[in-house]
RNA sequence: GGGCCGGUGGUGAAAUGGCAGACACAGCGGACUUAAAAUCCGCUUCUCCGAAAGGGGAGUGGGGGUUCGAGUCCCCCCCGGCCUACCA
């Protein structure tokens, strides 16, 4: 019964439904095989699964299917990261409830995700905006609170005037809002933070983690550990309102305490709390003006791209005393000093710091050289065009002079500590994680404010603090929850008196910092998870997602796991043992896909035309999985043709009969087929193992081409058991990539072989084939013969030919001898099975 | 400015230091067809010699180096992409 052409639409849905009904991808907790936790980053429910999702999930799914066939108890869970701004924006724009909008989108995307034919472990699905999930998000917040890892403080916040919300440092991209691109301003509000900085040092360690070097580096830079010293400068403040003179100490952080004698000025950040008190009356106006100006400057202006941006600043008219040298230096404020780093104060060493140098030049401040680079003489700083390197020998520094490169810092710290004016110190670029969002669509922070008892955590048995449905969205800068009296007005859990609820909600990155734990025990109504189930499934063995999460999600999740471990809630240190970043699919024009460019490829369209298997396979065939690449409407045709060839080959073979006997040693064409089969297993296995799906598919194409060639040359081979086996192996190797097609053909073959429908088991649970190393070497190999590095001849030899014989044969070759031009042999190199190199 | 990743045919790309261009796309030629589509087969880095079979030379952004041998390793430079950026 010739089946005609490959028509994926006829069977893809059928198998998707059958897989669901059979539950073949639903990992059981009581399965005794070794577990494999194959995770992909859960999507935001925007309402449309785009090609980037397909790319990510196809690669992950192929790997998960491969591991399942290797015999692991694979779970490949999926869910939705369902809180966040877009739902609220949609609500404002179209007057729908965020909850309805979100759940509606989830419904659409679940259908699209089924369309891919991925082996999702649906019973483990989590949706972060549902109360049975965010109840535990809130519970986790309370655990952090109890440990002192969650705290509330008035802090300068990144404020996006467009979204009317605060942003984490990580969500500010080049001074602009990550979401809408609006320049970010600064504001001071009471907010909740998580003490991620407590884990800064541990987060710098990546022991035993199979993570991309790039990602580790990005996190390391993000944490930004700097070693140096904290030095306290002294300031004698003028009398105020009749009080006597007062001395304050202002600490600075420096990585170069050895340049302490080079300090010629002192700079405070404009927001520094001591600015007002340090300002001399005659400078009051100018200082106030400058402070005012910087406050209105956006982050983009301050942290500008423009390297040549001139330094600005205003002197305060007062001085501080260098505690080591005793020198009095003037105090300035300047916007190049950031309040958020170190102590918000800098000792100006213009001779050896380019920024300080520029500042000194701009305001005509003195420059003192204290380090002489190796092999250079001391020169007049007035002639310099830039700051001198700070590698060299120390000079002009009483007590440090002559200290050679590399020792100055340690000696300076000793000196500072001996004088009792400072100490060795470490500073991090990493800030505590600001989690308050003045927004509705997030998990409410479970805190109540009582006039009697202050900040009171909501008792755990009163969770979840439910989000009310009926809210109005007004751009007030406060959470809409502030205007829902039933929510806002509450009672104190301690005294029962009137109290106000916290109206901010949590950053959605909190929700995504623990979802992979919930997958282990998604239905648990009594706890966030049970210890046994988390111990059974965690840590995640493979995590696949975009590189854009390198410093956000991936660091927060690590922090969560470490903090929860220290609370005794988890017994491992790192959430993700192996991490892989897929590349990006570009439009056919090689540009990033965007609606405005009109180069967007919609998965639903191409699946409608080619079927899911072809789209999956083409995506993987484009190039290396971690590289991505441009979509090509012609390129996918090639993969579609390949699917047709597979279909034709297998249906023909099935028609000829499926032979499961024939353990006899194959000879002739059958042996050739057997060799092809073993080689294909070896290549495809190695490629899947390394997530090299492009070359895996290329190997399968070669395999199919070779089978067809053999069939053409020896038509009777289709009746041989070796051929049956070769075809079955083809289907098994292709199954992870093209799950529907292979299931359809496998099913057909099993029934043809006499199997009853009721006995049928999916191809996706068949064992992965083994190969025989003896069968992947050819009977003869081509040995290339080079003379002085140039190929001059080729020899067909048995792979185990001895070196002496190869040498003899090579030197006997007429071509080789003519290339040697009578010169004598100097050296002979033989690379077994590959090449012989004659040096003359 | 700093960091990382890249640069290979007309295109997407292959290649444990060992025959560069596998596998595809596009193109050209052929078979099948009344014809087209589909399918199948062949050719397809450049260049030179040759009627052909063949054969020579060059070639992986540019320049140098290590090596019997370099797309691959080392140094310098050019170009592109991503990340990051006044971090004291």
mmCIF file with all atom_site columns, C-alpha atoms (C1' of nucleotides) in Angstrom, chain B residues 4-81:
data_model
loop_
_atom_site.group_PDB
_atom_site.id
_atom_site.type_symbol
_atom_site.label_atom_id
_atom_site.label_alt_id
_atom_site.label_comp_id
_atom_site.label_asym_id
_atom_site.label_entity_id
_atom_site.label_seq_id
_atom_site.pdbx_PDB_ins_code
_atom_site.Cartn_x
_atom_site.Cartn_y
_atom_site.Cartn_z
_atom_site.occupancy
_atom_site.B_iso_or_equiv
_atom_site.pdbx_formal_charge
_atom_site.auth_seq_id
_atom_site.auth_comp_id
_atom_site.auth_asym_id
_atom_site.auth_atom_id
_atom_site.pdbx_PDB_model_num
ATOM 1  C "C1'" . C B 1 4  ? 33.725 38.326 25.032  1.00 0.00 ? 4  C B "C1'" 1
ATOM 2  C "C1'" . C B 1 5  ? 32.446 35.964 20.382  1.00 0.00 ? 5  C B "C1'" 1
ATOM 3  C "C1'" . G B 1 6  ? 33.049 35.902 15.261  1.00 0.00 ? 6  G B "C1'" 1
ATOM 4  C "C1'" . G B 1 7  ? 35.340 36.793 9.911   1.00 0.00 ? 7  G B "C1'" 1
ATOM 5  C "C1'" . U B 1 8  ? 35.812 30.034 5.404   1.00 0.00 ? 8  U B "C1'" 1
ATOM 6  C "C1'" . G B 1 9  ? 32.486 29.427 -1.977  1.00 0.00 ? 9  G B "C1'" 1
ATOM 7  C "C1'" . G B 1 10 ? 27.031 33.158 -4.874  1.00 0.00 ? 10 G B "C1'" 1
ATOM 8  C "C1'" . U B 1 11 ? 24.243 31.773 0.434   1.00 0.00 ? 11 U B "C1'" 1
ATOM 9  C "C1'" . G B 1 12 ? 23.561 28.905 5.494   1.00 0.00 ? 12 G B "C1'" 1
ATOM 10 C "C1'" . A B 1 13 ? 27.592 26.310 6.994   1.00 0.00 ? 13 A B "C1'" 1
ATOM 11 C "C1'" . A B 1 14 ? 31.367 21.543 7.856   1.00 0.00 ? 14 A B "C1'" 1
ATOM 12 C "C1'" . A B 1 15 ? 36.364 20.349 9.280   1.00 0.00 ? 15 A B "C1'" 1
ATOM 13 C "C1'" . U B 1 16 ? 40.300 15.656 17.427  1.00 0.00 ? 16 U B "C1'" 1
ATOM 14 C "C1'" . G B 1 17 ? 46.996 20.348 14.195  1.00 0.00 ? 17 G B "C1'" 1
ATOM 15 C "C1'" . G B 1 18 ? 46.548 15.874 8.956   1.00 0.00 ? 18 G B "C1'" 1
ATOM 16 C "C1'" . C B 1 19 ? 42.827 15.527 1.514   1.00 0.00 ? 19 C B "C1'" 1
ATOM 17 C "C1'" . A B 1 20 ? 39.459 22.907 3.189   1.00 0.00 ? 20 A B "C1'" 1
ATOM 18 C "C1'" . G B 1 21 ? 34.368 23.623 1.544   1.00 0.00 ? 21 G B "C1'" 1
ATOM 19 C "C1'" . A B 1 22 ? 30.867 17.678 4.523   1.00 0.00 ? 22 A B "C1'" 1
ATOM 20 C "C1'" . C B 1 23 ? 25.461 18.521 4.604   1.00 0.00 ? 23 C B "C1'" 1
ATOM 21 C "C1'" . A B 1 24 ? 22.109 21.853 2.453   1.00 0.00 ? 24 A B "C1'" 1
ATOM 22 C "C1'" . C B 1 25 ? 20.378 26.391 -0.361  1.00 0.00 ? 25 C B "C1'" 1
ATOM 23 C "C1'" . A B 1 26 ? 20.795 28.971 -4.899  1.00 0.00 ? 26 A B "C1'" 1
ATOM 24 C "C1'" . G B 1 27 ? 22.649 28.337 -9.966  1.00 0.00 ? 27 G B "C1'" 1
ATOM 25 C "C1'" . C B 1 28 ? 23.688 25.432 -14.425 1.00 0.00 ? 28 C B "C1'" 1
ATOM 26 C "C1'" . G B 1 29 ? 23.042 20.863 -17.280 1.00 0.00 ? 29 G B "C1'" 1
ATOM 27 C "C1'" . G B 1 30 ? 20.336 16.279 -17.881 1.00 0.00 ? 30 G B "C1'" 1
ATOM 28 C "C1'" . A B 1 31 ? 16.290 12.355 -17.064 1.00 0.00 ? 31 A B "C1'" 1
ATOM 29 C "C1'" . C B 1 32 ? 10.977 11.799 -16.535 1.00 0.00 ? 32 C B "C1'" 1
ATOM 30 C "C1'" . U B 1 33 ? 6.622  14.846 -18.764 1.00 0.00 ? 33 U B "C1'" 1
ATOM 31 C "C1'" . U B 1 34 ? 2.675  16.943 -24.536 1.00 0.00 ? 34 U B "C1'" 1
ATOM 32 C "C1'" . A B 1 35 ? 4.178  20.820 -20.939 1.00 0.00 ? 35 A B "C1'" 1
ATOM 33 C "C1'" . A B 1 36 ? 4.887  22.586 -16.127 1.00 0.00 ? 36 A B "C1'" 1
ATOM 34 C "C1'" . A B 1 37 ? 5.224  21.383 -11.002 1.00 0.00 ? 37 A B "C1'" 1
ATOM 35 C "C1'" . A B 1 38 ? 7.117  17.594 -8.124  1.00 0.00 ? 38 A B "C1'" 1
ATOM 36 C "C1'" . U B 1 39 ? 10.935 13.945 -8.153  1.00 0.00 ? 39 U B "C1'" 1
ATOM 37 C "C1'" . C B 1 40 ? 15.624 11.832 -9.558  1.00 0.00 ? 40 C B "C1'" 1
ATOM 38 C "C1'" . C B 1 41 ? 20.809 12.179 -11.594 1.00 0.00 ? 41 C B "C1'" 1
ATOM 39 C "C1'" . G B 1 42 ? 25.241 15.153 -12.721 1.00 0.00 ? 42 G B "C1'" 1
ATOM 40 C "C1'" . C B 1 43 ? 28.253 19.704 -12.314 1.00 0.00 ? 43 C B "C1'" 1
ATOM 41 C "C1'" . U B 1 44 ? 29.221 23.783 -9.228  1.00 0.00 ? 44 U B "C1'" 1
ATOM 42 C "C1'" . U B 1 45 ? 36.126 27.845 -4.673  1.00 0.00 ? 45 U B "C1'" 1
ATOM 43 C "C1'" . C B 1 46 ? 39.211 30.631 -8.047  1.00 0.00 ? 46 C B "C1'" 1
ATOM 44 C "C1'" . U B 1 47 ? 42.812 30.281 -11.776 1.00 0.00 ? 47 U B "C1'" 1
ATOM 45 C "C1'" . C B 1 48 ? 46.235 28.217 -15.488 1.00 0.00 ? 48 C B "C1'" 1
ATOM 46 C "C1'" . C B 1 49 ? 47.649 24.129 -19.242 1.00 0.00 ? 49 C B "C1'" 1
ATOM 47 C "C1'" . G B 1 50 ? 44.704 20.550 -22.116 1.00 0.00 ? 50 G B "C1'" 1
ATOM 48 C "C1'" . A B 1 51 ? 40.024 18.765 -27.413 1.00 0.00 ? 51 A B "C1'" 1
ATOM 49 C "C1'" . A B 1 52 ? 39.375 15.365 -23.470 1.00 0.00 ? 52 A B "C1'" 1
ATOM 50 C "C1'" . A B 1 53 ? 41.133 12.221 -19.807 1.00 0.00 ? 53 A B "C1'" 1
ATOM 51 C "C1'" . G B 1 54 ? 44.030 14.527 -16.748 1.00 0.00 ? 54 G B "C1'" 1
ATOM 52 C "C1'" . G B 1 55 ? 47.444 17.848 -14.517 1.00 0.00 ? 55 G B "C1'" 1
ATOM 53 C "C1'" . G B 1 56 ? 49.760 22.532 -12.326 1.00 0.00 ? 56 G B "C1'" 1
ATOM 54 C "C1'" . G B 1 57 ? 49.140 26.799 -9.072  1.00 0.00 ? 57 G B "C1'" 1
ATOM 55 C "C1'" . A B 1 58 ? 46.551 29.845 -5.501  1.00 0.00 ? 58 A B "C1'" 1
ATOM 56 C "C1'" . G B 1 59 ? 43.003 29.900 -1.628  1.00 0.00 ? 59 G B "C1'" 1
ATOM 57 C "C1'" . U B 1 60 ? 39.757 30.089 5.137   1.00 0.00 ? 60 U B "C1'" 1
ATOM 58 C "C1'" . G B 1 61 ? 39.909 39.163 6.750   1.00 0.00 ? 61 G B "C1'" 1
ATOM 59 C "C1'" . G B 1 62 ? 45.560 41.210 6.392   1.00 0.00 ? 62 G B "C1'" 1
ATOM 60 C "C1'" . G B 1 63 ? 50.805 40.602 8.067   1.00 0.00 ? 63 G B "C1'" 1
ATOM 61 C "C1'" . G B 1 64 ? 54.428 37.756 10.723  1.00 0.00 ? 64 G B "C1'" 1
ATOM 62 C "C1'" . G B 1 65 ? 55.744 33.169 13.634  1.00 0.00 ? 65 G B "C1'" 1
ATOM 63 C "C1'" . U B 1 66 ? 55.761 27.835 15.583  1.00 0.00 ? 66 U B "C1'" 1
ATOM 64 C "C1'" . U B 1 67 ? 55.408 22.946 12.879  1.00 0.00 ? 67 U B "C1'" 1
ATOM 65 C "C1'" . C B 1 68 ? 57.062 17.721 8.380   1.00 0.00 ? 68 C B "C1'" 1
ATOM 66 C "C1'" . G B 1 69 ? 52.078 19.907 8.065   1.00 0.00 ? 69 G B "C1'" 1
ATOM 67 C "C1'" . A B 1 70 ? 47.960 25.694 10.323  1.00 0.00 ? 70 A B "C1'" 1
ATOM 68 C "C1'" . G B 1 71 ? 40.996 27.534 8.930   1.00 0.00 ? 71 G B "C1'" 1
ATOM 69 C "C1'" . U B 1 72 ? 42.638 25.367 13.663  1.00 0.00 ? 72 U B "C1'" 1
ATOM 70 C "C1'" . C B 1 73 ? 48.210 27.147 17.975  1.00 0.00 ? 73 C B "C1'" 1
ATOM 71 C "C1'" . C B 1 74 ? 51.227 32.073 19.149  1.00 0.00 ? 74 C B "C1'" 1
ATOM 72 C "C1'" . C B 1 75 ? 52.129 37.641 18.193  1.00 0.00 ? 75 C B "C1'" 1
ATOM 73 C "C1'" . C B 1 76 ? 50.532 42.262 15.639  1.00 0.00 ? 76 C B "C1'" 1
ATOM 74 C "C1'" . C B 1 77 ? 46.766 44.705 12.714  1.00 0.00 ? 77 C B "C1'" 1
ATOM 75 C "C1'" . C B 1 78 ? 41.803 45.442 10.129  1.00 0.00 ? 78 C B "C1'" 1
ATOM 76 C "C1'" . C B 1 79 ? 36.480 44.540 10.106  1.00 0.00 ? 79 C B "C1'" 1
ATOM 77 C "C1'" . G B 1 80 ? 31.647 42.872 12.278  1.00 0.00 ? 80 G B "C1'" 1
ATOM 78 C "C1'" . G B 1 81 ? 28.401 41.427 16.350  1.00 0.00 ? 81 G B "C1'" 1
#
